[in-house]
Every structure is written in structure tokens, then in C-alpha cells.
Coordinates of C-alpha atoms and ligand atoms in Angstrom, one line a residue:
M13 CA 0.0 0.0 0.0
A14 CA 1.4 3.4 -0.9
K15 CA 1.7 6.1 1.8
E16 CA 2.9 9.6 1.4
F17 CA 4.7 11.8 4.0
D18 CA 6.3 15.2 3.7
V19 CA 9.3 13.9 5.6
L20 CA 10.5 10.3 6.1
I21 CA 13.0 9.9 8.9
I22 CA 15.0 6.7 9.2
G23 CA 16.1 6.1 12.8
G24 CA 14.3 7.2 16.0
G25 CA 17.3 8.0 18.3
P26 CA 17.8 11.6 19.6
A27 CA 18.5 12.8 16.0
G28 CA 15.5 11.2 14.4
A29 CA 13.1 11.9 17.3
M30 CA 14.1 15.6 17.5
T31 CA 13.8 16.1 13.7
G32 CA 10.3 14.6 14.0
I33 CA 9.4 16.8 17.0
E34 CA 10.5 20.0 15.2
L35 CA 8.7 19.1 11.9
R36 CA 5.5 18.1 13.6
R37 CA 5.4 21.3 15.4
K38 CA 5.8 23.1 12.1
G39 CA 2.8 21.1 10.8
Y40 CA 4.5 18.6 8.4
S41 CA 3.4 15.0 8.0
T42 CA 6.3 12.8 9.3
C43 CA 7.0 9.1 9.6
I44 CA 9.9 7.7 11.6
I45 CA 11.1 4.1 10.8
D46 CA 13.2 2.2 13.3
K47 CA 14.4 -1.3 13.4
E48 CA 13.8 -1.6 17.1
T49 CA 10.8 -1.3 19.4
F50 CA 10.9 1.6 21.9
P51 CA 12.0 1.6 24.7
R52 CA 15.1 0.0 23.2
P53 CA 18.7 -0.2 24.5
K54 CA 21.5 1.8 23.0
L55 CA 25.2 1.4 24.1
C56 CA 26.1 4.9 25.4
A57 CA 27.5 6.3 28.6
G58 CA 24.6 8.7 28.6
L59 CA 26.4 11.9 29.7
L60 CA 24.4 14.9 28.9
T61 CA 25.9 18.4 29.0
Q62 CA 24.2 21.6 30.1
K63 CA 23.8 22.7 26.4
S64 CA 21.7 19.5 25.8
I65 CA 19.5 20.3 28.7
D66 CA 19.1 23.9 27.5
L67 CA 18.3 22.7 24.0
L68 CA 15.6 20.3 25.4
A69 CA 14.1 23.1 27.4
V70 CA 13.6 25.2 24.3
H71 CA 12.6 22.5 21.8
C72 CA 10.7 20.0 24.1
P73 CA 9.0 22.3 26.6
G74 CA 7.4 20.3 29.4
L75 CA 9.9 17.5 29.2
D76 CA 11.1 17.2 32.8
P77 CA 14.9 16.4 33.2
S78 CA 14.1 14.6 36.5
D79 CA 12.3 12.0 34.3
F80 CA 15.5 11.0 32.5
V81 CA 18.4 12.2 34.7
V82 CA 19.7 9.3 36.9
E83 CA 22.7 11.0 38.4
Q84 CA 24.4 14.4 38.3
A85 CA 27.6 16.1 39.4
Q86 CA 29.6 19.3 39.0
T87 CA 33.0 17.7 39.6
L88 CA 34.9 15.6 37.1
D89 CA 38.0 13.6 38.2
F90 CA 40.8 13.4 35.7
Y91 CA 43.2 10.4 35.8
F92 CA 46.4 9.8 33.8
Q93 CA 46.5 6.0 33.5
D94 CA 45.9 5.0 37.1
K95 CA 47.1 8.1 38.8
K96 CA 44.6 10.8 39.8
V97 CA 45.6 14.2 38.3
N98 CA 43.0 16.5 39.8
S99 CA 39.3 17.1 40.4
F100 CA 37.7 19.9 38.5
T101 CA 34.5 21.6 39.6
I102 CA 32.5 23.8 37.3
P103 CA 29.4 26.0 38.1
V104 CA 27.1 23.9 35.8
K105 CA 26.2 20.2 36.1
Y106 CA 27.0 17.1 34.1
Y107 CA 23.9 14.8 33.9
L108 CA 23.8 11.1 33.4
T109 CA 20.9 9.4 31.7
E110 CA 19.9 5.9 30.6
R111 CA 19.4 5.9 26.9
T112 CA 16.6 3.4 27.1
I113 CA 14.6 6.0 29.2
F114 CA 15.9 9.2 27.4
D115 CA 15.3 8.0 23.8
N116 CA 11.9 6.6 24.7
L117 CA 10.8 9.9 26.3
L118 CA 11.8 11.8 23.1
I119 CA 9.9 9.3 20.9
Q120 CA 6.8 9.5 23.1
Y121 CA 7.0 13.3 22.9
Y122 CA 7.1 13.0 19.1
L123 CA 4.1 10.6 19.1
K124 CA 2.1 13.0 21.3
L125 CA 2.6 15.6 18.5
G126 CA 0.9 13.3 16.1
G127 CA 3.9 11.8 14.3
K128 CA 3.8 8.4 12.7
L129 CA 6.2 5.7 14.0
L130 CA 6.9 2.3 12.3
Q131 CA 8.8 0.1 14.7
Q132 CA 10.7 -3.2 14.1
V133 CA 11.3 -2.3 10.5
A134 CA 14.9 -3.0 9.7
L135 CA 15.5 -1.4 6.3
K136 CA 18.1 -2.7 3.8
T137 CA 19.8 -0.7 1.1
A138 CA 17.5 -2.4 -1.5
D139 CA 14.5 -0.9 0.3
I140 CA 15.6 2.7 -0.4
D141 CA 15.2 4.2 -3.8
L142 CA 16.9 7.6 -3.4
K143 CA 16.2 8.5 -7.1
K144 CA 12.5 7.9 -6.9
S145 CA 12.1 9.1 -3.3
T146 CA 10.5 5.9 -2.1
V147 CA 11.2 3.5 0.7
T148 CA 9.7 0.0 0.9
A149 CA 8.9 -0.8 4.6
G150 CA 7.5 -4.3 4.7
V151 CA 4.3 -4.3 2.7
D152 CA 4.1 -0.5 2.6
K153 CA 5.6 1.7 -0.1
I154 CA 6.4 5.1 1.4
C155 CA 6.8 8.2 -0.9
Y156 CA 8.4 11.2 0.6
K157 CA 9.3 14.8 -0.3
Y158 CA 12.3 14.9 2.0
L159 CA 14.4 12.0 3.5
V160 CA 16.3 12.4 6.8
G161 CA 18.9 9.7 7.6
A162 CA 19.1 9.6 11.4
D163 CA 20.1 6.0 11.5
G164 CA 23.4 6.2 13.4
C165 CA 26.9 5.0 12.5
N166 CA 25.8 1.8 10.8
G167 CA 23.1 3.7 8.9
I168 CA 21.5 2.4 5.8
V169 CA 21.1 5.9 4.1
C170 CA 24.9 6.3 4.0
R171 CA 25.2 2.8 2.6
A172 CA 22.5 3.3 0.0
A173 CA 24.5 6.3 -1.3
K174 CA 27.9 4.5 -0.9
I175 CA 29.3 7.1 1.4
R176 CA 32.5 6.1 3.1
R177 CA 32.4 6.4 6.9
H178 CA 35.1 7.1 9.5
D179 CA 33.8 5.6 12.8
I180 CA 35.7 4.4 15.8
L181 CA 35.0 1.5 18.1
C182 CA 34.0 2.1 21.7
L183 CA 33.4 -0.6 24.3
E184 CA 31.3 -0.4 27.4
G185 CA 29.8 -2.5 30.2
N186 CA 28.0 -2.0 33.6
I187 CA 29.7 -3.0 36.9
P188 CA 27.3 -3.3 39.8
R189 CA 27.4 -0.3 42.1
D190 CA 27.3 -0.2 45.9
P191 CA 25.2 3.0 46.3
L192 CA 27.3 4.0 49.4
K193 CA 30.5 3.8 47.4
E194 CA 32.1 6.1 44.9
K195 CA 29.9 8.7 43.2
E196 CA 32.8 10.3 41.2
F197 CA 32.6 10.9 37.5
R198 CA 36.0 9.9 36.2
I199 CA 37.9 10.3 33.0
Y200 CA 41.0 8.2 32.3
F201 CA 43.6 9.6 29.8
G202 CA 46.7 7.8 28.6
L203 CA 45.0 4.4 28.2
A204 CA 43.7 4.4 24.7
K205 CA 45.3 5.9 21.6
M206 CA 43.5 9.2 20.7
G207 CA 40.8 8.4 23.2
Y208 CA 39.9 7.9 26.9
G209 CA 38.2 5.7 29.4
W210 CA 35.2 6.6 31.5
F211 CA 33.8 5.6 34.9
F212 CA 30.3 7.0 35.5
P213 CA 28.1 6.1 38.5
K214 CA 24.5 5.4 37.4
K215 CA 21.7 4.3 39.8
E216 CA 22.6 0.6 40.2
H217 CA 25.8 0.3 38.3
Y218 CA 29.0 2.0 37.1
C219 CA 29.0 2.6 33.4
V220 CA 32.7 1.8 32.4
G221 CA 34.0 2.0 28.9
M222 CA 36.7 3.2 26.5
G223 CA 37.0 4.5 23.0
G224 CA 40.0 5.4 20.9
E225 CA 41.4 5.3 17.4
E226 CA 42.8 1.8 17.6
S227 CA 42.2 -1.5 15.8
G228 CA 39.2 -3.5 17.1
K229 CA 41.5 -6.0 18.8
A230 CA 43.7 -3.4 20.5
I231 CA 40.8 -1.4 21.9
S232 CA 39.0 -4.6 23.0
N233 CA 42.2 -5.8 24.9
K234 CA 42.8 -2.4 26.5
T235 CA 39.1 -2.1 27.6
A236 CA 39.1 -5.7 29.0
R237 CA 42.2 -4.8 31.1
F238 CA 40.7 -1.5 32.2
F239 CA 37.4 -3.2 33.1
Q240 CA 39.3 -5.8 35.1
E241 CA 41.2 -3.1 37.1
V242 CA 38.0 -1.3 37.9
Q243 CA 36.3 -4.5 39.0
N244 CA 39.2 -5.2 41.3
R245 CA 39.1 -1.7 42.8
Q246 CA 35.4 -2.0 43.4
S247 CA 35.7 -5.5 44.7
A248 CA 33.2 -6.6 42.2
Q249 CA 33.0 -10.3 41.2
A250 CA 34.8 -11.1 37.9
G251 CA 32.7 -11.1 34.9
D252 CA 32.2 -9.3 31.5
Y253 CA 29.1 -7.4 32.8
G254 CA 27.7 -7.1 29.3
L255 CA 30.9 -5.5 27.8
K256 CA 29.8 -4.6 24.3
G257 CA 31.1 -2.6 21.4
A258 CA 29.5 0.1 19.2
F259 CA 30.7 2.6 16.8
A260 CA 30.9 6.4 17.2
P261 CA 31.8 9.0 14.6
S262 CA 35.5 10.1 14.5
G263 CA 34.5 13.6 13.5
R264 CA 35.9 13.3 10.0
R265 CA 33.6 14.9 7.5
L266 CA 31.6 12.6 5.3
N267 CA 31.1 13.1 1.6
T268 CA 27.4 13.9 1.6
G269 CA 27.6 15.3 -1.9
K270 CA 26.7 11.8 -3.1
L271 CA 23.2 12.2 -1.7
P272 CA 20.2 13.6 -3.7
K273 CA 19.4 17.2 -2.8
N274 CA 16.2 16.2 -0.9
T275 CA 18.1 13.9 1.5
L276 CA 19.9 15.0 4.7
L277 CA 21.9 13.2 7.3
V278 CA 21.7 14.1 11.0
G279 CA 23.5 13.0 14.2
D280 CA 25.8 10.0 14.0
A281 CA 24.6 9.3 10.5
A282 CA 26.2 12.6 9.5
G283 CA 29.3 12.0 11.5
F284 CA 28.5 14.8 14.0
T285 CA 30.2 14.3 17.3
D286 CA 32.7 16.2 19.4
P287 CA 36.0 14.3 18.5
V288 CA 37.7 15.3 21.8
T289 CA 35.0 14.2 24.2
G290 CA 32.9 11.8 22.0
E291 CA 29.7 13.7 22.9
G292 CA 27.1 13.0 20.3
I293 CA 23.7 13.4 21.9
Y294 CA 23.8 17.2 21.7
Y295 CA 25.1 17.2 18.2
A296 CA 22.4 14.7 17.2
M297 CA 19.7 17.0 18.6
R298 CA 21.2 20.3 17.3
S299 CA 21.7 19.0 13.8
A300 CA 18.1 17.7 13.9
V301 CA 16.8 21.2 14.8
L302 CA 18.8 22.7 11.9
A303 CA 17.6 20.0 9.5
A304 CA 14.0 20.7 10.4
G305 CA 14.6 24.4 9.9
A306 CA 16.2 23.9 6.5
I307 CA 13.3 21.6 5.4
D308 CA 10.7 24.1 6.5
A309 CA 12.4 26.9 4.6
S310 CA 12.7 24.9 1.4
A311 CA 9.1 23.5 1.7
K312 CA 7.7 27.1 2.1
R313 CA 9.4 27.9 -1.2
N314 CA 8.1 24.7 -2.8
K315 CA 11.6 23.5 -3.3
R316 CA 12.8 19.9 -2.9
N317 CA 16.4 21.0 -2.9
V318 CA 17.3 21.4 0.8
A319 CA 20.9 20.2 0.9
G320 CA 22.5 23.6 0.2
R321 CA 20.4 25.3 2.9
Y322 CA 21.2 22.6 5.5
N323 CA 24.9 22.6 4.7
K324 CA 24.9 26.3 5.3
S325 CA 23.1 26.1 8.6
V326 CA 25.4 23.3 9.9
R327 CA 28.5 25.1 8.9
P328 CA 29.3 26.4 12.4
L329 CA 28.8 22.9 13.8
R330 CA 31.1 21.4 11.2
Q331 CA 33.7 24.1 11.7
N332 CA 33.6 23.5 15.5
I333 CA 34.0 19.7 14.9
R334 CA 36.9 20.3 12.5
A335 CA 38.7 22.5 15.0
A336 CA 38.1 20.0 17.7
R337 CA 39.6 17.3 15.5
F338 CA 42.6 19.4 15.0
W339 CA 43.0 19.9 18.8
K340 CA 42.4 16.2 19.4
R341 CA 45.3 15.3 17.2
I342 CA 47.5 17.7 19.1
L343 CA 46.3 17.1 22.7
Y344 CA 46.1 13.3 22.5
Y345 CA 49.6 13.0 21.0
P346 CA 51.4 11.1 23.8
P347 CA 54.3 13.6 24.5
I348 CA 51.9 16.6 24.3
M349 CA 49.3 14.8 26.5
K350 CA 51.9 14.4 29.2
T351 CA 52.9 18.1 29.2
Y352 CA 49.2 19.0 29.0
I353 CA 48.5 16.8 32.1
E354 CA 51.4 18.5 34.0
H355 CA 49.9 21.8 32.9
M356 CA 46.6 20.8 34.4
E357 CA 48.2 20.0 37.7
K358 CA 49.8 23.5 38.0
H359 CA 47.3 25.6 36.1
T360 CA 44.0 24.5 37.7
G361 CA 42.1 27.2 35.8
F362 CA 42.4 25.7 32.3
A363 CA 40.4 22.4 32.7
P364 CA 37.4 24.0 34.4
F365 CA 37.4 26.8 31.8
Y366 CA 37.5 24.2 29.0
L367 CA 35.0 21.9 30.7
E368 CA 32.5 24.6 31.4
R369 CA 32.6 27.0 28.5
V370 CA 33.6 24.7 25.6
V371 CA 32.1 21.3 26.6
A372 CA 29.2 21.9 29.0
T373 CA 27.7 25.1 27.7
G374 CA 29.3 25.3 24.2
E375 CA 29.5 29.1 24.8
I376 CA 33.1 29.2 23.3
S377 CA 34.0 27.1 20.2
Y378 CA 37.1 24.9 19.7
R379 CA 38.1 27.5 17.0
N380 CA 39.0 30.2 19.6
F381 CA 39.0 28.6 23.0
L382 CA 42.8 28.8 23.4
W383 CA 42.8 32.4 22.3
V384 CA 40.0 33.3 24.8
Y385 CA 41.8 31.4 27.6
F386 CA 45.3 33.0 27.1
T387 CA 44.0 36.5 26.4
R388 CA 41.1 36.8 28.8
V389 CA 41.1 34.0 31.4
R390 CA 44.6 32.8 32.3
S391 CA 45.8 36.0 33.9
K392 CA 42.7 36.0 36.2
V393 CA 42.9 32.5 37.5
R394 CA 45.1 31.7 40.5
R395 CA 48.1 29.4 39.9
T396 CA 48.4 26.6 42.4
P397 CA 51.8 26.7 44.1
P398 CA 54.2 23.8 43.2
K399 CA 53.6 20.8 45.5
N400 CA 56.9 21.0 47.4
D401 CA 56.7 24.7 48.4
Ligands
FAD525 C1 30.0 3.4 23.9 C2 29.5 4.8 23.6 C3 29.3 5.7 24.6 C4 28.8 7.0 24.3 N1 28.7 7.9 25.3 C5 28.1 9.1 25.0 C6 27.9 10.0 26.1 O1 28.1 9.8 27.2 N2 27.3 11.3 25.7 C7 27.0 11.6 24.5 O2 26.6 12.7 24.2 N3 27.3 10.7 23.4 C8 27.8 9.5 23.7 N4 27.9 8.6 22.7 C9 27.5 9.0 21.3 C10 26.0 8.9 21.2 O3 25.6 7.6 21.6 C11 25.5 9.1 19.8 O4 26.2 10.3 19.3 C12 24.0 9.3 19.7 O5 23.3 8.1 20.0 C13 23.6 9.7 18.3 O6 22.2 9.7 18.2 P1 21.5 9.4 16.7 O7 20.1 9.6 16.9 O8 22.3 10.1 15.7 O9 21.9 7.8 16.5 P2 21.4 6.5 17.4 O10 21.1 6.9 18.8 O11 22.4 5.5 17.1 O12 20.0 6.1 16.7 C14 19.9 5.5 15.4 C15 18.6 4.8 15.3 O13 18.5 4.3 14.0 C16 17.9 3.0 14.0 N5 18.4 2.3 12.8 C17 19.7 2.0 12.5 N6 19.7 1.3 11.3 C18 18.4 1.2 10.9 C19 17.8 0.5 9.8 N7 18.5 -0.1 8.9 N8 16.5 0.5 9.7 C20 15.7 1.1 10.7 N9 16.3 1.8 11.8 C21 17.6 1.8 11.9 C22 18.5 2.4 15.3 O14 17.7 1.3 15.8 C23 18.5 3.6 16.3 O15 17.3 3.7 17.0 C24 28.5 7.3 22.9 C25 28.6 6.4 21.9 C26 29.1 5.1 22.2 C27 29.2 4.1 21.1

């Protein structure tokens, strides 16, 4: 049976759900197709920054953070290998969520706005006809004016257009948590090449994982060792605790020029992530808002061509990601990382500045954060005296 929608969205994660929410609010007929049934699991540490909470307050009014935040903190502990470097406290919070809860709340929000959702439909490349603007979803043939690929790193839209991807493998598992024990949010540098390990306390478990630019075997071995060390420290029984792998974008730009002009990619499907921190949820939602805006503007002019408009609106996002990639290659280079860590021990103002204004609020971009720090911030922050003084 043939069905017609203004916008067909493939993938119902934060990128797809937010695209649907924005477009429903603007009055477009939308259909989200997902291969899973919501609530569905998604391998993710679930760290949400303040800018994500702010974005949700604007674009999903009424969505109460207490419904999806399971833990929060203002302090982040930095480790270099197994040695604690310092604790950094910032004025805003980091929030932890469970993706099963968070993604389901967003999809329910979309459904309340009257959007259509087809669940448990795993599309294959042969189901998508980008030239004819049709998708075969089981027995249904869906015609669309605009297509949004929000189907993550292993997305089918990229594959249908033969777009080469640059994703990195991350591994993660859940170690049982004693609620009276550690509540610290920890980041471990110096373990993975061009990456880091994390230890985040959720309600009933610690979410422990690692990502980096290494071969699958190397990152798996390193994560298994890291996992074992954490288990020993927490006196948890040995086990793999569901240690699993998933891909995250590296931040390298994808060649989206191969897509038809009525087709856009958002979130992980588009390769949008902060390459330094691996944060992707904010970028998924932000690119979704921009995609919906570009589709609205094109539709109002009766134009199917939306790619140019979208590319223009995501340019600041792309430029920020490109600059972050540049800094990642410098900051994660082992000799520089060591100096940088020493710098963090002496100059305790740098990390909180970066964590608050670049990562948490996004108020300052990667393009000019060092300039802002050295010209406006560094002279004002107190230097900690050397340890032996
Ligand atoms: C281990 C790990 C830890 C992470 N930790 C964090 C973190 O702490 N904070 C953070 O901000 N980011 C984190 N990220 C990144 C974050 O998970 C992603 O950036 C985010 O999920 C992107 O959202 P999305 O909607 O683009 O894609 P996804 O959330 O991946 O959603 C894609 C959807 O598309 C559907 N789909 C895929 N293929 C098909 C198909 N063929 N047919 C139909 N449906 C399909 C999937 O079922 C899924 O629901 C982490 C990533 C990993 C791997």
C-alpha cells in the first residue's frame, strides 16, 4: 500500500526523534522508521551536557529532566593512566541518563505531537530508492518529499549512497554499584590511543568504557584490562558485565555530496560528534533542529532542494567539529598529552574553563578557546603553588 509523507525519517534515536518533533510542530506529516521497538537499549555512557538540557528546554517544553536524569555532578576527576591528576568543579552540572529512558521519552514526545512511527522495520539498502524518493517498509511503499537519515553509524542511508564512513569502536559495560561507594565521575587519559576511558556512576551500576582510534583487537584488549582493574578496585565479582562494542563517529567529514538534494543526514549518521569528548547526543539534537529548519524553509518555497540550505546552517557545527579534531590530534599525541596533564596539575584554571565553556555550555567554540583562555582567562585564574613549596 502506498503512503505519502512530507518527511520520512530513518532512525528514532535523539537525532530522528528531534527532527520529527520539530517538523510536527511546524505542521509537516512525518514518519519515523526504526528497526527496534521503543523503549530500546543503546550502548552509550549517557552523559548529557548543560547545552543539551538547555536545547531540550527550548525544543521540548514540558519534558522534565528529572524523568530522565539518573545522576548528576559538578565535579569531574581526571586520571592519567591509574594516577589521579586532579578534580575539576564547574558551576554547571553534568547529567547522566539511561538511553533506554531518554530515547523513549523523546519518541513519546514525538508521538504526542501526532507523528507516525513504524517500529521493528529493519531497512536494507535495496528498500531505499533515493532517485524515486520511495522506501519499501515491509508491505508499505512510502513516498516522501524529503528524507532524513538519522540511522546512526551503521546507517542504511549512507550505505545506499555508498558514502565512506570514518567511525571508531567504543566498548562499554556495567559493573554493579554499591550506592554507598564512589559517586565520582572519572575520565582516564593515557590508556587508549587518541581516546579515553570513563567511569560514571548510574543508579545501580557504574558505566565503564573506553573509546579510541585503535584497531578493534587493540581497543578490546585495553578495555578488558581497564574493566578488570575497575572490578578489582570496586571488589566486584569477575565477569564481563555485558561488555559490548558500538561505533561512534570520529569527527571526520563525510562526503554527503553523493546524496540527492532532498536527502539530509543528522546526528551520528552525518558523523556529527565532538571528536575530543565523544559527545554525540547534543550534536544529534542540534543537527536535527537545523535539518527541520532547512526543510521548513525549502518547503515554504516549494523546493525539494534542501541540501544547500542545510549545509549552510550546519557550517558552524562542522567548523567546530573540524577545529576539535585538529586539537584532538595535538592534545592526545602522547608527549603533548603528558605536558598537558602536567599543565593541568599546575594551572588549575584551564580544565574548568574548557569543561564549562567549551564542553558543557558550548559558549566558546574549539576554534577560539585557546585564544580566549590565554588572552582573557589565564591571567585572572590563580596558579596553584608547586607541591613541594
Ligand atoms: C560506547 C558509547 C558511549 C557513548 N557515550 C556518550 C555520552 O556519554 N554522551 C554523548 O553525548 N554521546 C555518547 N555517545 C555517542 C551517542 O551515543 C551518539 O552520538 C548518539 O546516540 C547519536 O544519536 P543518533 O540519533 O544520531 O543515533 P542513534 O542513537 O544510534 O539512533 C539511530 C537509530 O536508527 C535506528 N536504525 C539504524 N539502522 C536502521 C535501519 N537499517 N532501519 C531502521 N532503523 C535503523 C536504530 O535502531 C536507532 O534507534 C556514545 C557512543 C558510544 C558508542
